[in-house]
mmCIF file of C-alpha atoms in Angstrom:
data_model
loop_
_atom_site.group_PDB
_atom_site.id
_atom_site.type_symbol
_atom_site.label_atom_id
_atom_site.label_comp_id
_atom_site.label_asym_id
_atom_site.label_seq_id
_atom_site.Cartn_x
_atom_site.Cartn_y
_atom_site.Cartn_z
ATOM 1 C CA MET A 184 -60.471 -44.037 174.684
ATOM 2 C CA SER A 185 -60.617 -40.585 176.197
ATOM 3 C CA THR A 186 -63.655 -38.634 175.062
ATOM 4 C CA ASP A 187 -62.052 -35.238 175.647
ATOM 5 C CA THR A 188 -61.244 -34.805 171.978
ATOM 6 C CA PRO A 189 -63.570 -37.117 170.025
ATOM 7 C CA GLY A 190 -62.443 -38.034 166.547
ATOM 8 C CA ILE A 191 -58.661 -37.857 167.091
ATOM 9 C CA ASP A 192 -57.205 -41.069 165.741
ATOM 10 C CA PRO A 193 -53.435 -41.017 165.171
ATOM 11 C CA LEU A 194 -53.730 -44.006 162.826
ATOM 12 C CA LEU A 195 -56.713 -42.788 160.815
ATOM 13 C CA ALA A 196 -54.788 -42.285 157.577
ATOM 14 C CA LEU A 197 -53.301 -45.769 157.814
ATOM 15 C CA ARG A 198 -56.366 -47.839 158.660
ATOM 16 C CA ALA A 199 -57.711 -50.314 156.126
ATOM 17 C CA PRO A 200 -60.689 -52.713 156.207
ATOM 18 C CA GLN A 201 -58.464 -55.785 156.541
ATOM 19 C CA ASP A 202 -56.557 -54.397 159.526
ATOM 20 C CA PRO A 203 -56.987 -55.992 162.961
ATOM 21 C CA ALA A 204 -59.530 -54.395 165.251
ATOM 22 C CA CYS A 205 -56.942 -54.237 168.013
ATOM 23 C CA ASP A 206 -54.092 -51.733 167.804
ATOM 24 C CA VAL A 207 -52.200 -52.835 170.916
ATOM 25 C CA PHE A 208 -52.475 -55.942 173.080
ATOM 26 C CA LEU A 209 -50.974 -56.320 176.544
ATOM 27 C CA THR A 210 -51.326 -58.562 179.550
ATOM 28 C CA GLY A 211 -50.281 -58.415 183.190
ATOM 29 C CA THR A 212 -51.497 -57.768 186.720
ATOM 30 C CA VAL A 213 -53.978 -55.014 187.550
ATOM 31 C CA PHE A 214 -53.576 -53.385 190.969
ATOM 32 C CA LEU A 215 -55.833 -50.970 192.762
ATOM 33 C CA ASP A 216 -53.613 -47.945 193.388
ATOM 34 C CA ILE A 217 -54.419 -45.664 196.311
ATOM 35 C CA ILE A 218 -52.287 -42.514 196.184
ATOM 36 C CA PHE A 219 -51.871 -40.154 199.136
ATOM 37 C CA THR A 220 -50.626 -36.689 198.218
ATOM 38 C CA GLY A 221 -49.803 -33.497 200.056
ATOM 39 C CA LEU A 222 -47.573 -35.118 202.671
ATOM 40 C CA ASP A 223 -44.878 -32.769 203.966
ATOM 41 C CA SER A 224 -42.552 -35.602 204.939
ATOM 42 C CA ALA A 225 -42.328 -39.353 205.259
ATOM 43 C CA PRO A 226 -44.635 -40.925 207.850
ATOM 44 C CA VAL A 227 -42.959 -41.299 211.237
ATOM 45 C CA ARG A 228 -43.222 -44.558 213.177
ATOM 46 C CA GLY A 229 -45.785 -44.415 215.930
ATOM 47 C CA THR A 230 -47.573 -41.335 214.571
ATOM 48 C CA GLU A 231 -50.554 -40.648 212.326
ATOM 49 C CA SER A 232 -50.035 -38.537 209.224
ATOM 50 C CA TRP A 233 -52.837 -36.750 207.397
ATOM 51 C CA ALA A 234 -52.566 -36.271 203.629
ATOM 52 C CA ARG A 235 -54.067 -33.203 201.980
ATOM 53 C CA GLY A 236 -55.157 -35.218 198.942
ATOM 54 C CA MET A 237 -55.953 -38.718 197.774
ATOM 55 C CA GLY A 238 -56.587 -40.417 194.476
ATOM 56 C CA SER A 239 -57.443 -43.944 193.461
ATOM 57 C CA SER A 240 -57.174 -45.684 190.135
ATOM 58 C CA PRO A 241 -56.381 -48.987 188.435
ATOM 59 C CA GLY A 242 -52.607 -49.534 188.502
ATOM 60 C CA GLY A 243 -50.028 -52.092 187.426
ATOM 61 C CA VAL A 244 -50.499 -53.019 183.772
ATOM 62 C CA ALA A 245 -53.534 -50.684 183.757
ATOM 63 C CA ASN A 246 -51.134 -47.717 183.701
ATOM 64 C CA MET A 247 -49.867 -48.719 180.272
ATOM 65 C CA ALA A 248 -53.288 -49.715 178.970
ATOM 66 C CA THR A 249 -54.785 -46.387 180.002
ATOM 67 C CA ALA A 250 -51.931 -44.402 178.480
ATOM 68 C CA LEU A 251 -52.405 -46.186 175.148
ATOM 69 C CA ALA A 252 -56.180 -45.779 175.124
ATOM 70 C CA ARG A 253 -56.018 -42.065 175.921
ATOM 71 C CA LEU A 254 -53.793 -41.571 172.884
ATOM 72 C CA GLY A 255 -56.513 -43.033 170.669
ATOM 73 C CA LEU A 256 -55.194 -46.567 170.197
ATOM 74 C CA HIS A 257 -57.645 -49.458 170.302
ATOM 75 C CA THR A 258 -56.293 -51.296 173.315
ATOM 76 C CA SER A 259 -56.985 -54.864 174.446
ATOM 77 C CA LEU A 260 -55.995 -56.039 177.927
ATOM 78 C CA ALA A 261 -55.903 -59.621 179.207
ATOM 79 C CA ALA A 262 -55.839 -59.611 182.994
ATOM 80 C CA ALA A 263 -57.338 -61.217 186.066
ATOM 81 C CA PHE A 264 -59.707 -59.140 188.217
ATOM 82 C CA GLY A 265 -60.746 -59.885 191.766
ATOM 83 C CA ASP A 266 -64.417 -60.446 192.510
ATOM 84 C CA ASP A 267 -64.317 -57.817 195.257
ATOM 85 C CA HIS A 268 -65.395 -54.162 195.080
ATOM 86 C CA TYR A 269 -61.872 -53.131 194.095
ATOM 87 C CA GLY A 270 -61.922 -55.489 191.125
ATOM 88 C CA GLU A 271 -65.340 -54.252 190.071
ATOM 89 C CA TYR A 272 -64.160 -50.653 190.283
ATOM 90 C CA CYS A 273 -61.002 -51.335 188.244
ATOM 91 C CA TRP A 274 -62.954 -53.204 185.563
ATOM 92 C CA ASP A 275 -65.507 -50.412 185.262
ATOM 93 C CA ALA A 276 -62.853 -47.665 185.222
ATOM 94 C CA LEU A 277 -60.926 -49.368 182.413
ATOM 95 C CA GLU A 278 -63.807 -50.604 180.283
ATOM 96 C CA GLN A 279 -66.369 -47.841 180.726
ATOM 97 C CA GLY A 280 -64.083 -44.976 181.679
ATOM 98 C CA GLU A 281 -61.223 -45.539 179.234
ATOM 99 C CA GLY A 282 -62.797 -47.657 176.494
ATOM 100 C CA ILE A 283 -60.291 -50.513 176.911
ATOM 101 C CA ASP A 284 -61.327 -53.880 175.482
ATOM 102 C CA LEU A 285 -61.520 -56.392 178.350
ATOM 103 C CA SER A 286 -63.029 -59.268 176.390
ATOM 104 C CA MET A 287 -59.895 -61.315 177.107
ATOM 105 C CA SER A 288 -59.944 -60.449 180.817
ATOM 106 C CA HIS A 289 -62.003 -62.180 183.475
ATOM 107 C CA THR A 290 -63.033 -62.121 187.115
ATOM 108 C CA VAL A 291 -61.650 -64.746 189.486
ATOM 109 C CA PRO A 292 -64.083 -66.046 192.113
ATOM 110 C CA GLY A 293 -62.656 -65.865 195.620
ATOM 111 C CA TRP A 294 -59.527 -63.923 194.626
ATOM 112 C CA HIS A 295 -58.993 -60.449 196.018
ATOM 113 C CA SER A 296 -57.504 -57.585 194.052
ATOM 114 C CA PRO A 297 -53.826 -56.704 194.546
ATOM 115 C CA VAL A 298 -53.457 -53.278 196.175
ATOM 116 C CA THR A 299 -50.683 -50.676 196.214
ATOM 117 C CA VAL A 300 -50.673 -47.675 198.536
ATOM 118 C CA SER A 301 -48.396 -44.898 197.275
ATOM 119 C CA MET A 302 -47.294 -41.896 199.348
ATOM 120 C CA ALA A 303 -45.803 -38.946 197.487
ATOM 121 C CA TYR A 304 -43.633 -36.464 199.359
ATOM 122 C CA GLU A 305 -40.475 -34.402 198.822
ATOM 123 C CA GLY A 306 -40.511 -35.232 195.120
ATOM 124 C CA GLU A 307 -40.277 -38.959 195.826
ATOM 125 C CA ARG A 308 -42.697 -41.784 196.479
ATOM 126 C CA THR A 309 -42.944 -44.704 198.847
ATOM 127 C CA MET A 310 -45.146 -47.687 198.059
ATOM 128 C CA VAL A 311 -46.582 -50.578 200.026
ATOM 129 C CA SER A 312 -48.208 -53.419 198.071
ATOM 130 C CA HIS A 313 -50.104 -56.594 198.878
ATOM 131 C CA GLY A 314 -51.472 -59.323 196.678
ATOM 132 C CA HIS A 315 -51.335 -62.982 195.677
ATOM 133 C CA GLU A 316 -50.804 -64.546 192.281
ATOM 134 C CA ALA A 317 -54.049 -65.339 190.552
ATOM 135 C CA PRO A 318 -54.722 -69.080 190.432
ATOM 136 C CA ALA A 319 -53.961 -70.803 187.148
ATOM 137 C CA PRO A 320 -57.034 -71.588 185.045
ATOM 138 C CA PRO A 321 -58.309 -75.145 184.738
ATOM 139 C CA ALA A 322 -57.527 -76.728 181.381
ATOM 140 C CA GLY A 323 -59.799 -75.546 178.600
ATOM 141 C CA THR A 324 -61.391 -72.499 180.214
ATOM 142 C CA ALA A 325 -61.419 -68.966 178.895
ATOM 143 C CA PRO A 326 -63.362 -65.717 179.033
ATOM 144 C CA ALA A 327 -66.555 -65.406 177.054
ATOM 145 C CA GLY A 328 -66.142 -64.595 173.405
ATOM 146 C CA THR A 329 -62.540 -65.806 173.099
ATOM 147 C CA THR A 330 -62.893 -69.214 171.474
ATOM 148 C CA THR A 331 -61.498 -67.599 168.343
ATOM 149 C CA THR A 332 -59.803 -64.239 167.953
ATOM 150 C CA GLU A 333 -59.503 -62.611 164.543
ATOM 151 C CA GLY A 334 -59.480 -66.070 162.980
ATOM 152 C CA ILE A 335 -56.862 -67.505 165.389
ATOM 153 C CA THR A 336 -57.792 -70.461 167.540
ATOM 154 C CA THR A 337 -55.770 -71.760 170.454
ATOM 155 C CA PRO A 338 -55.675 -75.410 171.510
ATOM 156 C CA SER A 339 -57.816 -76.247 174.469
ATOM 157 C CA GLY A 340 -56.065 -77.500 177.526
ATOM 158 C CA THR A 341 -53.137 -75.059 177.414
ATOM 159 C CA THR A 342 -52.157 -73.118 180.516
ATOM 160 C CA ALA A 343 -51.060 -69.488 180.549
ATOM 161 C CA PRO A 344 -48.117 -68.182 182.587
ATOM 162 C CA SER A 345 -48.890 -67.900 186.286
ATOM 163 C CA GLY A 346 -50.334 -64.567 187.294
ATOM 164 C CA THR A 347 -51.568 -63.514 183.870
ATOM 165 C CA THR A 348 -54.822 -65.444 183.489
ATOM 166 C CA THR A 349 -57.197 -67.048 185.900
ATOM 167 C CA THR A 350 -60.222 -69.255 186.255
ATOM 168 C CA ALA A 351 -62.928 -68.185 183.867
ATOM 169 C CA THR A 352 -66.586 -68.397 184.725
ATOM 170 C CA THR A 353 -67.852 -69.089 181.226
ATOM 171 C CA ALA A 354 -68.058 -71.929 178.735
ATOM 172 C CA PRO A 355 -64.936 -74.013 177.971
ATOM 173 C CA GLY A 356 -62.519 -72.557 175.451
ATOM 174 C CA PRO A 357 -58.838 -71.784 174.979
ATOM 175 C CA ALA A 358 -56.599 -70.654 177.809
ATOM 176 C CA LEU A 359 -55.052 -67.195 177.674
ATOM 177 C CA PRO A 360 -52.860 -65.375 176.856
ATOM 178 C CA GLN A 361 -51.277 -68.190 174.851
ATOM 179 C CA CYS A 362 -53.120 -66.811 171.843
ATOM 180 C CA PRO A 363 -53.490 -63.026 171.854
ATOM 181 C CA PRO A 364 -55.794 -61.250 169.407
ATOM 182 C CA ARG A 365 -54.391 -60.205 166.063
ATOM 183 C CA ALA A 366 -52.998 -56.730 166.674
ATOM 184 C CA ARG A 367 -50.746 -54.085 165.174
ATOM 185 C CA ALA A 368 -48.540 -54.188 168.261
ATOM 186 C CA ALA A 369 -48.119 -55.840 171.634
ATOM 187 C CA ILE A 370 -46.225 -54.764 174.742
ATOM 188 C CA ALA A 371 -44.195 -57.172 176.831
ATOM 189 C CA SER A 372 -42.069 -56.924 179.966
ATOM 190 C CA LEU A 373 -39.021 -59.129 179.588
ATOM 191 C CA VAL A 374 -37.863 -61.222 182.544
ATOM 192 C CA PRO A 375 -34.432 -62.902 182.588
ATOM 193 C CA GLY A 376 -34.668 -66.644 182.068
ATOM 194 C CA ARG A 377 -38.352 -66.625 181.165
ATOM 195 C CA SER A 378 -40.133 -66.837 177.846
ATOM 196 C CA GLU A 379 -43.815 -65.961 177.408
ATOM 197 C CA PRO A 380 -45.346 -68.118 174.635
ATOM 198 C CA TRP A 381 -47.858 -65.444 173.675
ATOM 199 C CA VAL A 382 -45.058 -63.070 172.602
ATOM 200 C CA ALA A 383 -43.855 -65.391 169.836
ATOM 201 C CA THR A 384 -47.444 -66.048 168.786
ATOM 202 C CA ALA A 385 -48.234 -62.335 168.546
ATOM 203 C CA ALA A 386 -45.093 -61.643 166.520
ATOM 204 C CA ARG A 387 -45.808 -64.559 164.210
ATOM 205 C CA HIS A 388 -49.218 -63.081 163.421
ATOM 206 C CA GLY A 389 -47.807 -59.690 162.523
ATOM 207 C CA ALA A 390 -47.736 -57.708 165.781
ATOM 208 C CA LEU A 391 -44.786 -55.420 166.433
ATOM 209 C CA ILE A 392 -43.461 -56.284 169.906
ATOM 210 C CA PHE A 393 -42.346 -53.407 172.145
ATOM 211 C CA ALA A 394 -40.561 -54.504 175.293
ATOM 212 C CA ASP A 395 -39.129 -53.029 178.443
ATOM 213 C CA VAL A 396 -37.232 -54.813 181.190
ATOM 214 C CA GLY A 397 -36.860 -54.574 184.939
ATOM 215 C CA TRP A 398 -33.896 -54.825 187.262
ATOM 216 C CA ASP A 399 -32.046 -58.142 186.872
ATOM 217 C CA GLU A 400 -32.164 -59.617 190.371
ATOM 218 C CA THR A 401 -29.782 -62.379 189.294
ATOM 219 C CA GLY A 402 -27.041 -59.842 188.618
ATOM 220 C CA ARG A 403 -26.071 -61.568 185.355
ATOM 221 C CA TRP A 404 -27.331 -58.883 182.957
ATOM 222 C CA ASP A 405 -27.163 -61.277 180.038
ATOM 223 C CA LEU A 406 -29.053 -60.398 176.846
ATOM 224 C CA ASP A 407 -29.085 -64.075 175.911
ATOM 225 C CA ALA A 408 -31.185 -64.669 179.040
ATOM 226 C CA LEU A 409 -33.980 -62.621 177.434
ATOM 227 C CA PRO A 410 -35.284 -65.137 174.870
ATOM 228 C CA ASP A 411 -38.262 -63.002 173.826
ATOM 229 C CA LEU A 412 -35.915 -60.208 172.732
ATOM 230 C CA ALA A 413 -35.577 -62.089 169.450
ATOM 231 C CA HIS A 414 -39.231 -61.324 168.675
ATOM 232 C CA CYS A 415 -39.043 -57.600 169.482
ATOM 233 C CA GLU A 416 -39.382 -54.671 167.137
ATOM 234 C CA ALA A 417 -38.265 -52.246 169.845
ATOM 235 C CA PHE A 418 -36.465 -52.570 173.169
ATOM 236 C CA LEU A 419 -36.811 -49.677 175.627
ATOM 237 C CA PRO A 420 -34.577 -50.011 178.716
ATOM 238 C CA ASN A 421 -33.429 -47.112 180.869
ATOM 239 C CA ALA A 422 -29.810 -45.949 180.788
ATOM 240 C CA GLU A 423 -28.603 -48.050 183.710
ATOM 241 C CA GLU A 424 -30.247 -51.215 182.405
ATOM 242 C CA ALA A 425 -28.902 -50.632 178.885
ATOM 243 C CA MET A 426 -25.322 -50.114 180.057
ATOM 244 C CA ARG A 427 -25.386 -53.165 182.296
ATOM 245 C CA TYR A 428 -26.776 -55.419 179.575
ATOM 246 C CA THR A 429 -24.204 -54.214 177.008
ATOM 247 C CA ARG A 430 -21.200 -53.863 179.337
ATOM 248 C CA THR A 431 -20.728 -50.249 178.212
ATOM 249 C CA ASP A 432 -20.200 -47.065 180.192
ATOM 250 C CA CYS A 433 -22.262 -44.785 177.938
ATOM 251 C CA PRO A 434 -26.015 -45.106 177.312
ATOM 252 C CA ARG A 435 -25.642 -43.940 173.718
ATOM 253 C CA ALA A 436 -23.027 -46.597 173.048
ATOM 254 C CA ALA A 437 -25.350 -49.087 174.707
ATOM 255 C CA ALA A 438 -28.156 -48.140 172.314
ATOM 256 C CA HIS A 439 -25.927 -48.877 169.314
ATOM 257 C CA VAL A 440 -25.006 -52.275 170.747
ATOM 258 C CA LEU A 441 -28.662 -53.089 171.396
ATOM 259 C CA ALA A 442 -29.550 -52.046 167.832
ATOM 260 C CA GLU A 443 -27.534 -55.041 166.677
ATOM 261 C CA ARG A 444 -30.114 -57.210 168.455
ATOM 262 C CA VAL A 445 -33.390 -55.407 167.711
ATOM 263 C CA PRO A 446 -34.623 -53.142 164.904
ATOM 264 C CA LEU A 447 -35.204 -50.245 167.320
ATOM 265 C CA ALA A 448 -33.241 -49.559 170.488
ATOM 266 C CA VAL A 449 -34.529 -46.746 172.691
ATOM 267 C CA VAL A 450 -32.684 -45.774 175.858
ATOM 268 C CA THR A 451 -34.292 -43.337 178.271
ATOM 269 C CA LEU A 452 -31.832 -40.901 179.824
ATOM 270 C CA GLY A 453 -33.853 -39.382 182.638
ATOM 271 C CA ALA A 454 -33.415 -35.611 182.747
ATOM 272 C CA GLU A 455 -31.387 -35.783 179.510
ATOM 273 C CA GLY A 456 -34.297 -37.143 177.474
ATOM 274 C CA ALA A 457 -33.966 -40.234 175.292
ATOM 275 C CA TYR A 458 -31.694 -41.653 172.596
ATOM 276 C CA ALA A 459 -32.740 -44.097 169.889
ATOM 277 C CA VAL A 460 -31.016 -46.065 167.148
ATOM 278 C CA ASP A 461 -32.692 -47.610 164.116
ATOM 279 C CA GLY A 462 -30.872 -50.895 163.632
ATOM 280 C CA ARG A 463 -32.108 -51.226 160.051
ATOM 281 C CA THR A 464 -30.740 -47.918 158.791
ATOM 282 C CA GLY A 465 -28.185 -46.980 161.427
ATOM 283 C CA ALA A 466 -29.935 -43.646 161.966
ATOM 284 C CA ALA A 467 -29.902 -42.232 165.494
ATOM 285 C CA ALA A 468 -31.882 -39.511 167.230
ATOM 286 C CA GLN A 469 -31.817 -37.789 170.588
ATOM 287 C CA VAL A 470 -34.443 -35.490 172.064
ATOM 288 C CA PRO A 471 -33.887 -33.612 175.343
ATOM 289 C CA ALA A 472 -36.373 -33.905 178.161
ATOM 290 C CA ILE A 473 -38.919 -31.173 178.796
ATOM 291 C CA GLU A 474 -38.213 -29.382 182.069
ATOM 292 C CA VAL A 475 -41.224 -29.607 184.361
ATOM 293 C CA GLU A 476 -41.973 -29.620 188.064
ATOM 294 C CA ALA A 477 -42.368 -33.322 188.748
ATOM 295 C CA LEU A 478 -44.959 -34.173 191.385
ATOM 296 C CA ASP A 479 -45.131 -37.956 190.994
ATOM 297 C CA PRO A 480 -43.131 -40.141 188.567
ATOM 298 C CA THR A 481 -45.480 -43.133 188.957
ATOM 299 C CA GLY A 482 -46.266 -44.568 185.536
ATOM 300 C CA ALA A 483 -44.098 -42.089 183.586
ATOM 301 C CA GLY A 484 -42.136 -44.927 181.984
ATOM 302 C CA ASP A 485 -45.369 -46.566 180.840
ATOM 303 C CA VAL A 486 -46.570 -43.284 179.359
ATOM 304 C CA PHE A 487 -43.260 -42.856 177.503
ATOM 305 C CA VAL A 488 -43.617 -46.311 175.956
ATOM 306 C CA ALA A 489 -47.234 -45.592 174.992
ATOM 307 C CA GLY A 490 -46.187 -42.380 173.263
ATOM 308 C CA PHE A 491 -43.391 -44.124 171.377
ATOM 309 C CA VAL A 492 -45.707 -46.964 170.318
ATOM 310 C CA THR A 493 -48.228 -44.401 169.044
ATOM 311 C CA GLY A 494 -45.626 -42.604 166.949
ATOM 312 C CA THR A 495 -44.205 -45.844 165.579
ATOM 313 C CA LEU A 496 -47.583 -47.196 164.518
ATOM 314 C CA ALA A 497 -48.350 -43.824 162.930
ATOM 315 C CA ASP A 498 -45.057 -44.088 160.995
ATOM 316 C CA TRP A 499 -43.612 -40.819 162.278
ATOM 317 C CA PRO A 500 -39.897 -39.981 161.949
ATOM 318 C CA LEU A 501 -37.778 -41.377 164.759
ATOM 319 C CA ALA A 502 -37.052 -37.980 166.343
ATOM 320 C CA ASP A 503 -40.776 -37.114 166.382
ATOM 321 C CA ARG A 504 -41.557 -40.379 168.138
ATOM 322 C CA LEU A 505 -38.987 -39.611 170.834
ATOM 323 C CA ALA A 506 -40.243 -36.051 171.233
ATOM 324 C CA PHE A 507 -43.852 -37.199 171.551
ATOM 325 C CA ALA A 508 -42.981 -39.939 174.036
ATOM 326 C CA GLY A 509 -40.992 -37.491 176.132
ATOM 327 C CA LEU A 510 -43.789 -34.931 176.025
ATOM 328 C CA THR A 511 -46.448 -37.370 177.200
ATOM 329 C CA ALA A 512 -44.175 -38.570 180.015
ATOM 330 C CA ALA A 513 -43.460 -34.968 181.062
ATOM 331 C CA LEU A 514 -47.161 -34.172 181.208
ATOM 332 C CA SER A 515 -47.820 -37.268 183.307
ATOM 333 C CA VAL A 516 -45.338 -36.449 186.090
ATOM 334 C CA GLN A 517 -47.108 -33.151 186.729
ATOM 335 C CA GLU A 518 -50.059 -35.094 188.123
ATOM 336 C CA PHE A 519 -50.317 -37.639 190.918
ATOM 337 C CA GLY A 520 -50.986 -41.294 190.259
ATOM 338 C CA GLY A 521 -50.207 -43.787 187.502
ATOM 339 C CA SER A 522 -53.204 -44.177 185.201
ATOM 340 C CA LEU A 523 -54.745 -41.018 186.671
ATOM 341 C CA SER A 524 -51.965 -38.914 185.212
ATOM 342 C CA ALA A 525 -51.717 -40.374 181.693
ATOM 343 C CA PRO A 526 -52.381 -37.526 179.248
ATOM 344 C CA GLY A 527 -54.841 -37.631 176.381
ATOM 345 C CA TRP A 528 -55.010 -35.451 173.283
ATOM 346 C CA ALA A 529 -56.846 -32.741 175.227
ATOM 347 C CA GLU A 530 -53.908 -32.365 177.610
ATOM 348 C CA ILE A 531 -51.428 -32.396 174.744
ATOM 349 C CA ALA A 532 -53.427 -29.768 172.840
ATOM 350 C CA ALA A 533 -53.689 -27.574 175.931
ATOM 351 C CA TRP A 534 -49.928 -27.805 176.485
ATOM 352 C CA TRP A 535 -49.181 -26.911 172.854
ATOM 353 C CA GLN A 536 -51.558 -23.971 172.945
ATOM 354 C CA ARG A 537 -50.064 -22.686 176.196
ATOM 355 C CA ILE A 538 -46.404 -23.175 175.333
ATOM 356 C CA ARG A 539 -46.653 -21.177 172.120
ATOM 357 C CA THR A 540 -47.892 -18.132 174.027
ATOM 358 C CA CYS A 541 -45.108 -18.159 176.613
ATOM 359 C CA GLU A 542 -42.799 -15.179 176.440
ATOM 360 C CA SER A 543 -39.133 -15.731 175.577
ATOM 361 C CA GLN A 544 -39.893 -19.191 174.214
ATOM 362 C CA ASP A 545 -36.997 -20.681 172.258
ATOM 363 C CA PRO A 546 -38.119 -20.923 168.589
ATOM 364 C CA ALA A 547 -35.891 -23.967 168.037
ATOM 365 C CA ALA A 548 -37.551 -25.770 170.956
ATOM 366 C CA LEU A 549 -40.992 -24.999 169.525
ATOM 367 C CA GLU A 550 -39.936 -26.276 166.117
ATOM 368 C CA ARG A 551 -39.127 -29.662 167.668
ATOM 369 C CA TYR A 552 -42.866 -30.107 168.371
ATOM 370 C CA ALA A 553 -44.237 -28.467 165.231
ATOM 371 C CA PHE A 554 -45.402 -31.874 163.989
ATOM 372 C CA LEU A 555 -48.208 -31.628 166.574
ATOM 373 C CA GLU A 556 -49.866 -28.815 164.620
ATOM 374 C CA GLU A 557 -51.534 -31.119 162.099
ATOM 375 C CA LEU A 558 -52.631 -33.599 164.765
ATOM 376 C CA LEU A 559 -54.263 -31.386 167.336
ATOM 377 C CA PRO A 560 -57.686 -29.719 167.430
ATOM 378 C CA THR A 561 -57.844 -25.989 166.776
ATOM 379 C CA THR A 562 -59.364 -25.353 170.211
ATOM 380 C CA ALA A 563 -58.238 -26.769 173.511
ATOM 381 C CA ARG A 564 -59.440 -26.776 177.085
ATOM 382 C CA ALA A 565 -57.868 -24.356 179.519
ATOM 383 C CA TRP A 566 -54.602 -25.300 181.226
ATOM 384 C CA PRO A 567 -54.006 -26.919 183.673
ATOM 385 C CA LEU A 568 -56.233 -29.943 183.278
ATOM 386 C CA ARG A 569 -57.153 -32.392 186.026
ATOM 387 C CA ARG A 570 -58.290 -35.993 185.784
ATOM 388 C CA ALA A 571 -57.707 -37.475 189.221
ATOM 389 C CA VAL A 572 -60.663 -39.135 190.940
ATOM 390 C CA PRO A 573 -60.696 -38.480 194.706
ATOM 391 C CA THR A 574 -61.915 -41.887 195.826
ATOM 392 C CA ILE A 575 -63.980 -44.904 194.849
ATOM 393 C CA GLY A 576 -67.487 -45.792 195.873
ATOM 394 C CA PHE A 577 -69.546 -42.854 194.640
ATOM 395 C CA ARG A 578 -72.799 -43.851 192.993
ATOM 396 C CA GLN A 579 -74.719 -41.839 190.431
#
């Protein structure tokens, strides 16, 4: 968790002794992201380009994990880490720097960390990635301390989906992530034609499942090909994905169709904001996007989901959840890098303090974010704030 504003816990009023220690569980692949900034144009073949800035950070699923942790949620990540310097750096940045629980993660001997190089220029980004799937774990191995999790025990000898867990270096135990920890929520990325056993397990033990989806390479765009959708509390596609899956020509109409499948359908509309439908009550809400100068959109979708998860777990009204998710995403695109740019409560407080002092500010627009008043500290750090780390390898 970010230490910028110690003591801010969006779920404080709701916590009880019997609650799970984990607020949000997620699993996936961690990349080392190297981000070059300050390029005037795309690199030209046969030439060398110098960037005016550079940042490095854990990427991939780490973007989402970091965004959740910085908003004060107790976050648990199950992932494979390479036993190289990159893997060591990513582990330390997530565990020590962000306070993310990595007890269900593990280092894979002889496996190198996946890497993405991102170049930001002209308001866009170009990425080059390299990596290999982590080897599947031998039957009956698991990270230390995971034989049981919040009273749940998995059968030994099970094998997790390829690429999500790897050979452990500790005593025999259950394979992961077949049995995630008991949690308030879990985040999944749905893939057509594939079911992840841990999703059903998490839902069965009380976790609210929030899911996004990527581009359907098969071209079928069939909701029935997303078996884990049946376990979801909320489904958060973008406008194009939502319309293709529902065979509609309007993202708002698509959200209503999706709300017949899941309790909460949230469709992101890009510059128009987001639209959500509560399938239980039929209520709908739309919040416009905040106009900002976008420097790098990397990880903005992850930050939006993290903000919406935070508001849902805190039991905020639907419109407030959308507004908060949109705000956190807007703050993130003003910085370079995925997990580097995820805002914490200090950034949110600084934005709120600054925006209220702007001349000619629309009172109605301010009222949309008035719910922040009770959440934020009375003092905030000066704006703008910077988090980005220039490079890896420095030693104290």
